[in-house]
CSV table of C-alpha atoms in Angstrom, one decimal:
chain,number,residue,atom,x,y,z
A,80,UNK,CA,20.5,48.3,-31.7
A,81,UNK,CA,18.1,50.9,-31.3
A,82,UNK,CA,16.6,50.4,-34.6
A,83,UNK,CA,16.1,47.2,-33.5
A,84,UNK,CA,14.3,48.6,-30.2
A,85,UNK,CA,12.3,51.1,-32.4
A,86,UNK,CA,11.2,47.8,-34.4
A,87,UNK,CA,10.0,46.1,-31.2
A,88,UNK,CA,8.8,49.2,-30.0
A,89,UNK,CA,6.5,49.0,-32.9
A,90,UNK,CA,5.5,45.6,-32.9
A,91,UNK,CA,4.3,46.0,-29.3
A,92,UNK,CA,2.3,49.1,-29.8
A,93,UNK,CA,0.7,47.3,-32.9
A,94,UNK,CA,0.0,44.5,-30.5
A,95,UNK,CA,-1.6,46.7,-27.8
A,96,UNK,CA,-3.9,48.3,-30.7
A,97,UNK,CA,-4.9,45.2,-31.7
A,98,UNK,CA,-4.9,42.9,-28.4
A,99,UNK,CA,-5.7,45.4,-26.3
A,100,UNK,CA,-9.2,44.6,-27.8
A,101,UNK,CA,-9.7,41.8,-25.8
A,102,UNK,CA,-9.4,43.1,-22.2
A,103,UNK,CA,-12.7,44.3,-22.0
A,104,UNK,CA,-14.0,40.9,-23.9
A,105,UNK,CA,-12.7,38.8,-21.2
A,106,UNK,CA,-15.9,38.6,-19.1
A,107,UNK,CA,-17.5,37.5,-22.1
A,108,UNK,CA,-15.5,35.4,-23.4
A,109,UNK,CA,-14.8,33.1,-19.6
A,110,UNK,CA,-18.6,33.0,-19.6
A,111,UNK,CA,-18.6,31.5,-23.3
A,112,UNK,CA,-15.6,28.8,-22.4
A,113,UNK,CA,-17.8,28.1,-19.6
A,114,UNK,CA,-20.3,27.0,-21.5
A,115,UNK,CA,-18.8,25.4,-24.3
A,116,UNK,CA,-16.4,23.1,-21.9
A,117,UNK,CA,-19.7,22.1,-20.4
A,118,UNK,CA,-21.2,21.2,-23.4
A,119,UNK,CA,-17.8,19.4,-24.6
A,120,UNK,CA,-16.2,18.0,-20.7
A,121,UNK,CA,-18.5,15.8,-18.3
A,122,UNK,CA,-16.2,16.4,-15.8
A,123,UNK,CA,-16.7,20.3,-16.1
A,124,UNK,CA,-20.7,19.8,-16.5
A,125,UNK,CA,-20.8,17.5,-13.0
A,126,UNK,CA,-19.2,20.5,-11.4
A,127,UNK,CA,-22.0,22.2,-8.8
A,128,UNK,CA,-22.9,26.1,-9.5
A,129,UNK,CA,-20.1,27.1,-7.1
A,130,UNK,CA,-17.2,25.4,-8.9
A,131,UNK,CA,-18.2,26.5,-11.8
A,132,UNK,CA,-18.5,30.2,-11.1
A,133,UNK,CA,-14.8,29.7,-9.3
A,134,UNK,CA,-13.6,27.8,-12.2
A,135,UNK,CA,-15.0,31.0,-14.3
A,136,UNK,CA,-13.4,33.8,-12.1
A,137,UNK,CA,-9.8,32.0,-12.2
A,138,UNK,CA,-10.5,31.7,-16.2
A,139,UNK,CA,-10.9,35.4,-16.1
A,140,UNK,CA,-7.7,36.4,-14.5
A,141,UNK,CA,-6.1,33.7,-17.0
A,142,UNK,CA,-7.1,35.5,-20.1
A,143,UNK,CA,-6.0,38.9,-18.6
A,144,UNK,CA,-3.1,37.9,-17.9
A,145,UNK,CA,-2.6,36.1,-21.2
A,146,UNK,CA,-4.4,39.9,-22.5
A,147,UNK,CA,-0.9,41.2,-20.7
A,148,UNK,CA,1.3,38.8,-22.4
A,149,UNK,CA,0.4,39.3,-26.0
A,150,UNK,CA,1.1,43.2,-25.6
A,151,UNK,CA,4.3,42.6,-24.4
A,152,UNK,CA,4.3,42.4,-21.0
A,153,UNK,CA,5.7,39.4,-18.6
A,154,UNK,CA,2.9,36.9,-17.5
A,155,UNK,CA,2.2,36.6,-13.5
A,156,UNK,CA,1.0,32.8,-13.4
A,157,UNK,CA,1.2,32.7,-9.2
A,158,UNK,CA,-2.5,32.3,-9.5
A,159,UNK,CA,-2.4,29.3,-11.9
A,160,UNK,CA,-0.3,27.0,-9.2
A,161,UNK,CA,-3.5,28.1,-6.4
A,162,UNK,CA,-5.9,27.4,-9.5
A,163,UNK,CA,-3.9,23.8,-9.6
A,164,UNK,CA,-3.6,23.3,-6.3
A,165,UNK,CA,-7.8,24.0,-5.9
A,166,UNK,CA,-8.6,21.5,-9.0
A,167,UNK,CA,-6.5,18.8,-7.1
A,168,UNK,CA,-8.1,19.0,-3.7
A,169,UNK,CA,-11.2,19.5,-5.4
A,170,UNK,CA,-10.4,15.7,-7.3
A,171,UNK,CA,-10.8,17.4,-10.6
A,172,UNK,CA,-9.1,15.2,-13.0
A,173,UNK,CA,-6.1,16.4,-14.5
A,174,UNK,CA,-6.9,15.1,-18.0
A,175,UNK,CA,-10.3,17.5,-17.7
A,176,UNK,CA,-8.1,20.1,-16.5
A,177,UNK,CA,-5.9,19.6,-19.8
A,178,UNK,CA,-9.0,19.5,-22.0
A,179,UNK,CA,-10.5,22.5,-20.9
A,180,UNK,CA,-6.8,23.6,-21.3
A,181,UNK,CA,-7.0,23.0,-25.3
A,182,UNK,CA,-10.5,23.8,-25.6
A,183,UNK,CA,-10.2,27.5,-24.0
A,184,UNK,CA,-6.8,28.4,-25.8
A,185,UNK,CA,-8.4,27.4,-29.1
A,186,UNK,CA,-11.3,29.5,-28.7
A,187,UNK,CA,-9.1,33.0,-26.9
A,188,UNK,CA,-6.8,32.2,-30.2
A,189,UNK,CA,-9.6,32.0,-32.4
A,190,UNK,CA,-11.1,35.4,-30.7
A,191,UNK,CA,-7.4,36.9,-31.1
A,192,UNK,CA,-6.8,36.1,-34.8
A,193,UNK,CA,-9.8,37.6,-36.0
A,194,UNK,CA,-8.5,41.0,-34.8
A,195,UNK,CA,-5.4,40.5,-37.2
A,196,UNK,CA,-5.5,41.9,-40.4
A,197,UNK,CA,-4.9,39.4,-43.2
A,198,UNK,CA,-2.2,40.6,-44.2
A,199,UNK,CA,-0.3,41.4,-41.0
A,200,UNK,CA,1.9,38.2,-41.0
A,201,UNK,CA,4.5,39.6,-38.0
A,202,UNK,CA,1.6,39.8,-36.0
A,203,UNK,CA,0.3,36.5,-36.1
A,204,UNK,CA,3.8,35.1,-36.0
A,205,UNK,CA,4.0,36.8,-32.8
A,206,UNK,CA,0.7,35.9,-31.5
A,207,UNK,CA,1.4,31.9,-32.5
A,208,UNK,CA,4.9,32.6,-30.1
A,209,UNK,CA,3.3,34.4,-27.4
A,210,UNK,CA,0.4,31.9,-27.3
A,211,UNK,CA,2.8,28.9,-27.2
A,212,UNK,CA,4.9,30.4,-24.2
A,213,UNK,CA,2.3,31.8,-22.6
A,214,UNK,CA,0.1,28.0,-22.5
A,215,UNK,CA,3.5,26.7,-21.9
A,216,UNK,CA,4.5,28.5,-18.7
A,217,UNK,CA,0.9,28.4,-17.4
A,218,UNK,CA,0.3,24.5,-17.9
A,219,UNK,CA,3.5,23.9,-16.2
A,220,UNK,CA,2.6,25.7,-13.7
A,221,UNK,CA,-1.2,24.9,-13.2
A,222,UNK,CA,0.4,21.2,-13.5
A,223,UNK,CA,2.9,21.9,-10.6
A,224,UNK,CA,0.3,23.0,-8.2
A,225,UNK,CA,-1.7,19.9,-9.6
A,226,UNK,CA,0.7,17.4,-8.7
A,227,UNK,CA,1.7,19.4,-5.1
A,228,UNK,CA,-1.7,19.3,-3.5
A,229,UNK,CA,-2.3,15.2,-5.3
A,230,UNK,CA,1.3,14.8,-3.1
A,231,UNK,CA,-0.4,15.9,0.1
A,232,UNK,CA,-4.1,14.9,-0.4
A,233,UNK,CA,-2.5,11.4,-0.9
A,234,UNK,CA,-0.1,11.8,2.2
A,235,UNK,CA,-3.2,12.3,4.0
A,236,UNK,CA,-5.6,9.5,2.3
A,237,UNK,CA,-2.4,7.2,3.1
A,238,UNK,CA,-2.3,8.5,6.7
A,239,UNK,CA,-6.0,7.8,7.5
A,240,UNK,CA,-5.5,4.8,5.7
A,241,UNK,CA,-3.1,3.7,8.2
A,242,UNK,CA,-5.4,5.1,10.7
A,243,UNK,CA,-8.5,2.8,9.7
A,244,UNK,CA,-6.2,-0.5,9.7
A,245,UNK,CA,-4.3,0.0,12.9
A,246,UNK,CA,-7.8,0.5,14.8
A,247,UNK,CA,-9.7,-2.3,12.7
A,248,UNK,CA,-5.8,-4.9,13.6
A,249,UNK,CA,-6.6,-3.5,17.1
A,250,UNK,CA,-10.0,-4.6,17.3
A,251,UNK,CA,-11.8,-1.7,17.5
A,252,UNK,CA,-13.8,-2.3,13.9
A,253,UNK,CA,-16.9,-0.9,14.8
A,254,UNK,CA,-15.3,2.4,16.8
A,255,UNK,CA,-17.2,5.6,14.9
A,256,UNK,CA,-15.5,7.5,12.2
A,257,UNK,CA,-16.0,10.3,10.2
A,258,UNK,CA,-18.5,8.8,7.6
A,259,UNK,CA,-19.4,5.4,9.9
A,260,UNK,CA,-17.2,2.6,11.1
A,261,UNK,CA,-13.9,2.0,10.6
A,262,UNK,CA,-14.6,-1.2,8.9
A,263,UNK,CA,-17.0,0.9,6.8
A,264,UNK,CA,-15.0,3.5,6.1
A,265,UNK,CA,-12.5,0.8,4.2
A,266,UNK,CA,-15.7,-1.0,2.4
A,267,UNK,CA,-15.5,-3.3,4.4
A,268,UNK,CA,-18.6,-4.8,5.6
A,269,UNK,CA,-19.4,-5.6,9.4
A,270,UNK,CA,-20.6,-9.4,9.1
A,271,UNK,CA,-19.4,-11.7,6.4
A,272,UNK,CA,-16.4,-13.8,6.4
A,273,UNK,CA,-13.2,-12.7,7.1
A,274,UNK,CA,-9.4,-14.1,8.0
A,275,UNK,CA,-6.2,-12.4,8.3
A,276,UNK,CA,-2.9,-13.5,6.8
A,277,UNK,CA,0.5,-12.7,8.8
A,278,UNK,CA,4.2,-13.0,6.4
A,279,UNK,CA,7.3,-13.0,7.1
A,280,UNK,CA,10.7,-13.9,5.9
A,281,UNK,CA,14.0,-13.3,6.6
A,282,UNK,CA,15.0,-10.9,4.9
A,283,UNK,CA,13.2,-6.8,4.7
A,284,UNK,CA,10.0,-6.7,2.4
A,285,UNK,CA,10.6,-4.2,-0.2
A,286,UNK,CA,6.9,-3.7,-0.4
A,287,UNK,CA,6.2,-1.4,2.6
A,288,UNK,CA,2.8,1.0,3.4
A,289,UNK,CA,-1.2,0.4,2.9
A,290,UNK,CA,-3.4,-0.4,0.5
A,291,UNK,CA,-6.9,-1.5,-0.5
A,292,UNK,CA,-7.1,-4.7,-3.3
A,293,UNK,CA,-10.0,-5.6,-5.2
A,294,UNK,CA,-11.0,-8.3,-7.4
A,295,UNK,CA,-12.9,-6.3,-10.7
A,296,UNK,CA,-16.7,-7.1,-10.3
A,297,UNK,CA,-16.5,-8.7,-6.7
A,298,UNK,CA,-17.1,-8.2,-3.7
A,299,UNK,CA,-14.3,-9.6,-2.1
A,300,UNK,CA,-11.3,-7.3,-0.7
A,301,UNK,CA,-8.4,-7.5,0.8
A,302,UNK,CA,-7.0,-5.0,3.3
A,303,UNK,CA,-3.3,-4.5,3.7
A,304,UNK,CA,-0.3,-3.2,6.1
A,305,UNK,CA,2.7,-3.9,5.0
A,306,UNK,CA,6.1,-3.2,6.5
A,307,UNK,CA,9.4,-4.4,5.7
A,308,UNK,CA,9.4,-6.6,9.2
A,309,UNK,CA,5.8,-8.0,8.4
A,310,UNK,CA,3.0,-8.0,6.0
A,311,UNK,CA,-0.7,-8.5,7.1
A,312,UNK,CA,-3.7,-8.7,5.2
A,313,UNK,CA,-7.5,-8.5,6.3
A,314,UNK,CA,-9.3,-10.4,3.8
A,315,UNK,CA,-13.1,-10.3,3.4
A,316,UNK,CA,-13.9,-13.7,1.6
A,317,UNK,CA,-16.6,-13.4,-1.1
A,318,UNK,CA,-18.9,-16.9,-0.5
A,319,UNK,CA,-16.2,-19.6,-0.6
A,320,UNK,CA,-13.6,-18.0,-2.4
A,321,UNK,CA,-10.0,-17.9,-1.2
A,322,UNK,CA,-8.1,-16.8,-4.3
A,323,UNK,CA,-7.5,-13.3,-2.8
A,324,UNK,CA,-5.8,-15.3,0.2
A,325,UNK,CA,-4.2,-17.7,-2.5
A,326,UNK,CA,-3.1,-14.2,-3.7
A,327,UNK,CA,-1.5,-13.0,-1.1
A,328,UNK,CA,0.5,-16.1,-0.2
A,329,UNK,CA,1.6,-16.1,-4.0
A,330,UNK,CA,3.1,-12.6,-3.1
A,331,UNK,CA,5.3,-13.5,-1.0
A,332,UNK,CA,6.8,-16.8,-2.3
A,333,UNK,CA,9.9,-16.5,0.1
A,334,UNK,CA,8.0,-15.8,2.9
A,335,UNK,CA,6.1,-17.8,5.8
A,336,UNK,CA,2.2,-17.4,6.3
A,337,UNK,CA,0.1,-17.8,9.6
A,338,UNK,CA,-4.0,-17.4,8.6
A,339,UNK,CA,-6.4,-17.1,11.2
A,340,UNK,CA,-9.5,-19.3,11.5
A,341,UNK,CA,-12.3,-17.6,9.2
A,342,UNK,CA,-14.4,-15.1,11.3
A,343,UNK,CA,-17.7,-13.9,11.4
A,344,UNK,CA,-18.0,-10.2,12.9
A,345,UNK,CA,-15.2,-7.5,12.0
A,346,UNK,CA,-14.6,-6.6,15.6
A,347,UNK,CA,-12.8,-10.2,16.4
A,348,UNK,CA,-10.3,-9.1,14.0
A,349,UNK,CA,-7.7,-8.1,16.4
A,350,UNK,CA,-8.2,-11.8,17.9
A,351,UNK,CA,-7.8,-12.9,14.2
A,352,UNK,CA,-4.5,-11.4,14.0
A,353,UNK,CA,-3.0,-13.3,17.2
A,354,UNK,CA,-4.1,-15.9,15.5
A,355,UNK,CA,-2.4,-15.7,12.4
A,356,UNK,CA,0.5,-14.6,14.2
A,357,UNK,CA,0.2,-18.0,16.7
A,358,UNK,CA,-0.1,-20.3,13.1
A,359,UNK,CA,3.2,-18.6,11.7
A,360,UNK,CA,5.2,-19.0,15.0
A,361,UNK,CA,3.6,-22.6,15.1
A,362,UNK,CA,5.7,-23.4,11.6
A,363,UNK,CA,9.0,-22.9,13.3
A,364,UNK,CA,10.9,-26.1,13.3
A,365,UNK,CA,9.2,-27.5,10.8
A,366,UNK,CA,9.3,-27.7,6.6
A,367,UNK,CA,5.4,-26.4,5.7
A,368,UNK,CA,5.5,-23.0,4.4
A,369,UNK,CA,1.7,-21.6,5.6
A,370,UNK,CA,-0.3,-22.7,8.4
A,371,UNK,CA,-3.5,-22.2,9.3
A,372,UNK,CA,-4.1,-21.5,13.6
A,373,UNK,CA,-5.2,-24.7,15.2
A,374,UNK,CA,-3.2,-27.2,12.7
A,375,UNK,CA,-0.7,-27.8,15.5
A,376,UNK,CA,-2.6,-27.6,18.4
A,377,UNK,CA,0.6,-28.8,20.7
A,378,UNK,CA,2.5,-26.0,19.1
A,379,UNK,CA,-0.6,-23.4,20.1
A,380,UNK,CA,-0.7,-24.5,23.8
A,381,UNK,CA,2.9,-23.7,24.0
A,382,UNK,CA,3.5,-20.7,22.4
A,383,UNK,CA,0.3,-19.5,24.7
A,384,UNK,CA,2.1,-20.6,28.2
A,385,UNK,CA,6.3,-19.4,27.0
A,386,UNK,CA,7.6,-19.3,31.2
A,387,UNK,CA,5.9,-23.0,31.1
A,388,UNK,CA,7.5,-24.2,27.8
A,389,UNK,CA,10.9,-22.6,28.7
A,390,UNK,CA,10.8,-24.4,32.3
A,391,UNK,CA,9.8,-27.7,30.2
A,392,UNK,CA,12.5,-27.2,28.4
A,393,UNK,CA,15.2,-27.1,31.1
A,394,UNK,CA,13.5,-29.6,33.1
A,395,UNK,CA,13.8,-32.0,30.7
A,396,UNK,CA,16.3,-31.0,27.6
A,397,UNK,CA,18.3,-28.6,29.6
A,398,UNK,CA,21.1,-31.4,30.0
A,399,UNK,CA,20.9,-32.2,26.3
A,400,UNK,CA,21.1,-28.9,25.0
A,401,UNK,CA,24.1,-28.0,27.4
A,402,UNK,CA,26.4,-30.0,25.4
A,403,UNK,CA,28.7,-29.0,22.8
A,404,UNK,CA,26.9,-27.7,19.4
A,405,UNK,CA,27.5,-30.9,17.5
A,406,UNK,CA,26.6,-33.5,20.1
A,407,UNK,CA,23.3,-31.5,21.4
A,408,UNK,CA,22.2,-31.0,17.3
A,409,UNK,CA,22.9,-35.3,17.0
A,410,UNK,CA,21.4,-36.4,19.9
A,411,UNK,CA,18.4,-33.7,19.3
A,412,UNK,CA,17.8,-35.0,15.6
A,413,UNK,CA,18.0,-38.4,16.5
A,414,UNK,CA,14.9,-37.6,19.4
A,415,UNK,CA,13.2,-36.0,16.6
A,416,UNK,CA,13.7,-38.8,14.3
A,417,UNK,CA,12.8,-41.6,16.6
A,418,UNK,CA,9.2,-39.2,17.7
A,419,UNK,CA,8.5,-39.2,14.0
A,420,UNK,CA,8.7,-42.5,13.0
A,421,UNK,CA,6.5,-43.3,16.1
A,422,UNK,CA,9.5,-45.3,18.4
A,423,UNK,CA,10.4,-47.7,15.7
A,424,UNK,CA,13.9,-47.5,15.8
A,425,UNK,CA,14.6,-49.0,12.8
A,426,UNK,CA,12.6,-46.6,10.9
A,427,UNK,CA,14.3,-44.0,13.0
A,428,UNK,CA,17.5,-45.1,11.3
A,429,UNK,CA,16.4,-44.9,8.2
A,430,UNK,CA,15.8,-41.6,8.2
A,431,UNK,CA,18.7,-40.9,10.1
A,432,UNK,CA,20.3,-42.8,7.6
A,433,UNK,CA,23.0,-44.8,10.1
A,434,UNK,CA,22.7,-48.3,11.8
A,435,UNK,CA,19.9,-49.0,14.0
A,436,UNK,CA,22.4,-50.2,16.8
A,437,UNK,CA,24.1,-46.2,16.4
A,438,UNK,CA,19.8,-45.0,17.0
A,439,UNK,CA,19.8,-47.2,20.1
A,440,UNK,CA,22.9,-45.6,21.8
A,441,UNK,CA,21.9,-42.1,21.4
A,442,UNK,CA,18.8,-42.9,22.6
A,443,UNK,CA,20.5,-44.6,25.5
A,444,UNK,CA,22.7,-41.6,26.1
A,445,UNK,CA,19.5,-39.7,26.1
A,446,UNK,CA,17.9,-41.3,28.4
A,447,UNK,CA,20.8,-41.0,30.6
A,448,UNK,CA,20.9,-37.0,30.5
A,449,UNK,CA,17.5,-36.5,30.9
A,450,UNK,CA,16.6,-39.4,33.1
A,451,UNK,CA,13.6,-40.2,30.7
A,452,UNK,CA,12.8,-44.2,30.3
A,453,UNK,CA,11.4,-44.3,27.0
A,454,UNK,CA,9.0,-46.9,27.9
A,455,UNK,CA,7.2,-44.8,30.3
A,456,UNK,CA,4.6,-43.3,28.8
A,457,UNK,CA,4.4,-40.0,31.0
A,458,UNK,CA,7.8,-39.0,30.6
A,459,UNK,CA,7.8,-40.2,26.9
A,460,UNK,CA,5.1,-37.7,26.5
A,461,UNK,CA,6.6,-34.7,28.3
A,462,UNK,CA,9.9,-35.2,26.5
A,463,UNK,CA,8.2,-35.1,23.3
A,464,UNK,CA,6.3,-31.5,24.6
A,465,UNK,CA,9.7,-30.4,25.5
A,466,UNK,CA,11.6,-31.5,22.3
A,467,UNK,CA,8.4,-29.5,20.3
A,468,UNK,CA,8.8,-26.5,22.8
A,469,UNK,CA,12.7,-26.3,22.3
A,470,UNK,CA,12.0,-25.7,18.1
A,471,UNK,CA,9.6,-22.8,19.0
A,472,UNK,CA,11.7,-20.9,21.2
A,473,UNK,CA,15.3,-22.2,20.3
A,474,UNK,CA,17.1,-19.3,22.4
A,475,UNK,CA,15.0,-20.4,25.8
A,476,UNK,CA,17.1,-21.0,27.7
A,477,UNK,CA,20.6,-20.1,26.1
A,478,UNK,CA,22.7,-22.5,24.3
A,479,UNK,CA,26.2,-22.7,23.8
């Protein structure tokens, strides 16, 4: 054992008389990687004066401490996860990071092996080991502080994200910001044509945050928040194109889509979204999948005046839907049938698929719990609002 320690002993006294060299070389040599990984990385050369020199001095305390290491000494690498941390927040790629990685250590290696005599294969064994473990530890660690400050810049970025979009979906587009508009700051513009897209479905979305989608070599963008209980989407339409819209509906196949009317001025946004909001309420009782706000203009009045719809409701339907689940879902289905095949009773059957004479006695019985003549007009007309009301807001007033 302690000829082994004499041996090591050795070998790091050999490597302080040889490495020990490059201490005082380190100015020069940062100032020469400087240079060469602006000659050799764009991303190093767009770096202003500033950067640079602070790039430089953190190269500097690099290759002392790496100056440490290959005399024998433990290597302190504390200052590599700041220098991380400041390349990240900076928005220096990591790749350039990595190249000037590779491009630094071959030239400190280069510097270190021509202080080796040719002959002195320990010592060049143990500089290719201490070299390895000491690039090793420090990229790990340069990379740690990297990836912790991306983390948190992106927190943020997500965070004003959210920000932007909540003030644009509450209609304050053009409200200042930082660098402009709100609109503005999400490249969006402030005139153009716009619509907003409201889905939902019943079960959670699995998709859930912000985000910014942009068709390559277009103008057109679409803006999104997406929860688990709802998914909107701002869309800024490029001429007539609607595939980003298209898009979006294809991205939720399970789900059902209100769009707005198209829009002219970013600030009407917030009224863009009631609207989408209105067109996907409007779908309920019905089969269609999207809608667009104003394709069911009965259904829009209603959902506008609920206290009305739900007093319309028990005015009229309130007997009907009192009755026990089966005979209130019959007699409800047979209105619906008979309103859709425009009073032909006959035709009502057939959809119904029962005798015409079974259509005529529900109607009957209808007409008997609602005291509706189905050959007045008025009260025709009122119980078809009612029937229309009583699918959009089927717990108004409670059932059985």
């Amino acid at each position: 054992m302690v000829g082994r320690v004499g041996v090591h002993d050795d070998m790091d006294a050999r490597a302080e008389a040889v490495f020990g060299q490059l201490r005082d070389r380190v100015p020069e040599l940062a100032r020469r990687m400087i240079a060469r990984a602006r000659e050799v990385i764009p991303e190093v050369a767009d770096l202003d004066p500033e950067q640079q020199s602070r790039m430089e001095r953190s190269l500097r305390e690099v290759l002392d401490q790496i100056c440490n290491h290959l005399t024998g000494a433990d290597m302190r690498v504390d200052h590599l996860f700041l220098a991380g941390w400041q390349r990240a927040e900076a928005g220096f790629p990591f790749a350039a990071i990595v190249s000037v990685v590779l491009e630094t250590t071959r030239m400190f290696r280069e510097a270190a092996a021509a202080l080796i005599p040719d002959d002195d294969r320990v010592l060049r064994e143990m500089l290719s080991d201490r070299m390895f473990s000491a690039v090793n530890v420090g990229t790990r660690t340069l990379l740690e502080g990297y990836q912790q400050a991306a983390v948190e810049r992106a927190q943020r970025d997500t965070q004003r994200l959210s920000t932007l979009i909540e003030a644009l979906l509450a209609g304050r587009g053009r409200d200042p910001d930082v660098q402009g508009t709100v609109a503005e700051s999400l490249g969006l513009p402030l005139r153009g044509r716009f619509c907003v897209a409201v889905a939902r479905q019943d079960k959670p979305f699995e998709a859930v945050g912000v985000g910014i989608q942009r068709r390559p070599n277009d103008s057109a963008r679409i803006v999104r928040r997406l929860t688990a209980d709802e998914q909107v989407a701002i869309v800024s339409l490029a001429d007539s194109d609607c595939r980003l819209v298209q898009q979006f509906c294809n991205d939720h196949p399970d789900a059902r889509i209100g769009l707005s009317i198209e829009y002219a001025d970013i600030g009407e946004t917030a009224e863009a979204l009631r609207q989408a909001r209105r067109a996907l309420a409007s779908l309920a009782g019905t089969t269609r999948r999207a809608g667009v706000y104003g394709d069911d203009p009965l259904a829009i009045v209603l959902l506008a005046a609920p206290r009305e719809a739900t007093e319309l409701i028990t005015r009229r339907l309130g007997a009907v839907r009192a009755l026990a689940v089966q005979d209130r879902d019959m007699l409800l289905e047979t209105i619906r049938a008979w309103f859709d095949a425009a009073g032909s009773t006959p035709q009502a059957a057939n959809r119904l698929h029962c005798h015409r004479n079974t259509v005529r006695y529900r109607l009957q019985r209808v007409q008997e719990l609602t005291g509706v003549s189905f050959d007045d007009p008025v009260s025709t007309a009122e119980l078809r609002v009612a029937l229309r009301a009583c699918e959009l807001f089927p717990d108004r007033p409670e059932t059985r």
